[in-house]
Amino acid sequence: MQKASVLLFLAWVCFLFYAGIALFTSGFLLTRLELTNHSSCQEPPGPGSLPWGSQGKPGACWMASRFSRVVLVLIDALRFDFAQPQHSHVPREPPVSLPFLGKLSSLQRILEIQPHHARLYRSQVDPPTTTMQRLKALTTGSLPTFIDAGSNFASHAIVEDNLIKQLTSAGRRVVFMGDDTWKDLFPGAFSKAFFFPSFNVRDLDTVDNGILEHLYPTMDSGEWDVLIAHFLGVDHCGHKHGPHHPEMAKKLSQMDQVIQGLVERLENDTLLVVAGDHGMTTNGDHGGDSELEVSAALFLYSPTAVFPSTPPEEPEVIPQVSLVPTLALLLGLPIPFGNIGEVMAELFSGGEDSQPHSSALAQASALHLNAQQVSRFLHTYSAATQDLQAKELHQLQNLFSKASADYQWLLQSPKGAEATLPTVIAELQQFLRGARAMCIESWARFSLSFLLLHLLAAGIPVTTPGPFTVPWQAVSAWALMATQTFYSTGHQPVFPAIHWHAAFVGFPEGHGSCTWLPALLVGANTFASHLLFAVGCPLLLLWPFLCESQGLRKRQQPPGNEADARVRPEEEEEPLMEMRLRDAPQHFYAALLQLGLKYLFILGIQGPIETLLLLRFLLSFTSNVAPPLLL
């Protein structure tokens, strides 16, 4: 009966921990439902006539294409300030001198000489800022959730509707060169591809030099419709040296020469897109949500005038996913079904010579198509799952209905168009931005429901008396030592602080195509302190004997009197630890179980206590009351 009760208790503890993990993954590591629906030219996103009568025209879909070709240059980890133009410094103040500043001078020169042909944006990236998740966002226009970060080591094919699939379905020739992550995300999608291994962050030149070997010959051949080049040197330089290093200046200067060479070869029907998938911290890492990590550069250029006005002094901030619907409509493609990005409306204005009214109408048409697509996605998604908030969804659908009705009235009543156009554009933008905000809130929310279960999962420690009992203070000190070792070895509980170089310990030449081994090495380096202290936890069973031996020494009298110096007979006959273990093994097993539960309990309450303290402080702060003394 005693063994059965112990087994039942262990089964109960295991059930609580697994239930806690389930609640945690449902509350923090949310997985978004990936719909397999696809947009097509035969099915417009909503009712109403398509703009400019584009339906039925060759090469046209929802909207007539404005460009026949696109060159997408993806510079991994191109932080916004790497590309920001450097204006003259303030008088009487020394100029800022950093290795990465002013190295992309060709962008500044183009913006000054051809202001209606180019634009620089600050691309706002959604976390996690890891490469695979950013590529997914840049092709689907959707938001990967936090749990997708684990897929950065072993990427899987994207099943959602995306730009690459739309391009291949339309018969466009897509040529790729660079980071081999694309091979796993889009297997068999490219008409021609040159893949290079991407995981060796110590190698700054292999991928970039391989791209340059094929880039200009491929471009000059003309056997392509979309050319994608994914450079990795800047990202690897950040991981190896950090941004404040002369090597970063060299890599950015090399990228500047690449951009100049591409601009010289562009034809009038081609759009050049230079983008960073994410930024980097001051240490050169990425993965989190700090300002430097989520701020990337986005540069657009066309040999023909595209923008009706000159660039603003401060570059506009746009969500990264906005590039997806923009490129789709500019190329005459359907917007991917699950996109929640907003088109960059000024690209549909018609250039510097277009009339203000026609420019605004073109922007409204692009936004309306975009809003129809997002509304269709929200309707389909909400019918398949209950992730989205019903009240907010209803409000958004009402807003879309009003904006769509105003747009249709606008087309039928051209007399009042000039006064109504700005209102219609504002309503459509409000709907698109509200839809994106609702999706972010639904797919990236943090639920505190797992905290209580985590506390219960620690269980009530067994209080079986015996010679092997370990006191709470010893277990607490052991757990604190594990945490202290984690920090003292240079770790932090944030993505940018992960020691990625640990993946190459013992493997300086890289791992080839293997992904599980570097992931295992990084994981072992990160969690080594907790693993070692958890494995060594049974050593705490020696604690009672250590305290007991010290107590015996204290009770011994100082030498000088043989009678007083002798230990009492009952103390001499005290059995040794080996004898106690042999005589009472059940006490040892009970103490081992008790020790394990105590250790789990202390580890379990560390996170909830810190979270509750933080919440208490924030509540006090937001109510303009000084935070009370906690604990």
GROMACS .gro file of C-alpha atoms in nm, residues 355-358 360-361 409-411 413-425:
model
   22
  355GLN     CA    1  -0.295   6.476  -6.105
  356PRO     CA    2  -0.375   6.484  -5.729
  357HIS     CA    3  -0.727   6.350  -5.781
  358SER     CA    4  -0.618   6.054  -5.997
  360ALA     CA    5  -0.572   5.970  -5.458
  361LEU     CA    6  -0.821   5.754  -5.650
  409TRP     CA    7  -2.046   5.557  -5.383
  410LEU     CA    8  -1.728   5.744  -5.471
  411LEU     CA    9  -1.697   5.555  -5.799
  413SER     CA   10  -2.055   5.993  -5.790
  414PRO     CA   11  -1.741   6.155  -5.930
  415LYS     CA   12  -1.868   6.505  -5.852
  416GLY     CA   13  -1.808   6.478  -5.478
  417ALA     CA   14  -1.501   6.262  -5.511
  418GLU     CA   15  -1.244   6.528  -5.426
  419ALA     CA   16  -1.396   6.599  -5.084
  420THR     CA   17  -1.476   6.236  -5.005
  421LEU     CA   18  -1.151   6.068  -5.118
  422PRO     CA   19  -0.941   6.154  -4.809
  423THR     CA   20  -1.217   6.024  -4.581
  424VAL     CA   21  -1.244   5.694  -4.773
  425ILE     CA   22  -0.865   5.645  -4.766
   0.00000   0.00000   0.00000
